[in-house]
Amino acid sequence: MPCNGHTQEGSALNDRIDPRITRTVRAFEQAVVALASERPVSQITVAELADRAGVTRATFYNRYSTPLDPLIQVLYDDLERGHRREDELRAQGGHSAPELLRLATADIADHVERFVDVYRNSLADPADSGVYEALVRHFSEYTLAFMARTGQPALPGANRQVIAQFMAHGFAGAIKAWLDDPSVTKDDMVESAVACAPDWWTSGSDPDPASQQRRPQ
């Protein structure tokens, strides 16, 4: 009889290849995005999410704890696609560090625009901190990964966890400022975020990411 580790590995493999599971996950993700585009995710119940997805609540709890879980997965997956594009451009060469920063920031702005109703609803609701915290967590992990793989001598010697949190809250705050104020445009957000980037972020070139560990998942 296989040990627990092998059982879990087999289950994970089945999750990846079973088309029924893929359809269920996609149904939950599409349903939660649709509902979160109407109102904050904190106001969405498991019952209505399961009903919108066409599955049972038991099926939901087999995979998730709250409606925030599949929503964050959708947002993270979309952000990661943009980061992979950044990695591809970096591997190709021919782009300066400032150019890569601007392209990466523009990709994130495009991501926010794709899910603008979700972000507006969540960031405007005092009871719904989950999406903002997820953004901060994602940008913090991204910053830590950037500092870990860069060979720039100008990197600060201060605590990197604190630096990552500072950068992450600043960028998430810039997104919130953009969405809160109709007079602020997407280009304003991109230009402001790029202008606030520290010198050590753009003072040199980044090594080939293929030889470095990807950002934490």
mmCIF file of C-alpha atoms in Angstrom, residues 3 11 14 18 31 33 58-59 95-96 103 105 111 158 160 170 201 209 216:
data_model
loop_
_atom_site.group_PDB
_atom_site.id
_atom_site.type_symbol
_atom_site.label_atom_id
_atom_site.label_comp_id
_atom_site.label_asym_id
_atom_site.label_seq_id
_atom_site.Cartn_x
_atom_site.Cartn_y
_atom_site.Cartn_z
ATOM 1 C CA CYS A 3 2.638 5.730 1.841
ATOM 2 C CA SER A 11 -3.739 12.866 -5.924
ATOM 3 C CA ASN A 14 -4.741 13.373 -10.828
ATOM 4 C CA ASP A 18 -8.396 15.008 -14.558
ATOM 5 C CA ALA A 31 -18.134 32.338 -10.984
ATOM 6 C CA VAL A 33 -14.806 36.716 -10.739
ATOM 7 C CA ALA A 58 -19.364 20.113 -0.571
ATOM 8 C CA THR A 59 -17.416 20.274 -3.823
ATOM 9 C CA HIS A 95 16.346 45.779 -22.482
ATOM 10 C CA SER A 96 17.792 48.016 -19.798
ATOM 11 C CA LEU A 103 7.253 47.132 -18.954
ATOM 12 C CA THR A 105 4.719 47.951 -14.171
ATOM 13 C CA HIS A 111 -3.788 43.149 -15.065
ATOM 14 C CA ALA A 158 19.059 46.677 5.460
ATOM 15 C CA ARG A 160 15.170 42.609 3.115
ATOM 16 C CA GLY A 170 3.804 51.329 -1.757
ATOM 17 C CA TRP A 201 16.246 48.509 -8.700
ATOM 18 C CA PRO A 209 16.457 34.135 -14.524
ATOM 19 C CA PRO A 216 7.879 32.019 -4.252
#
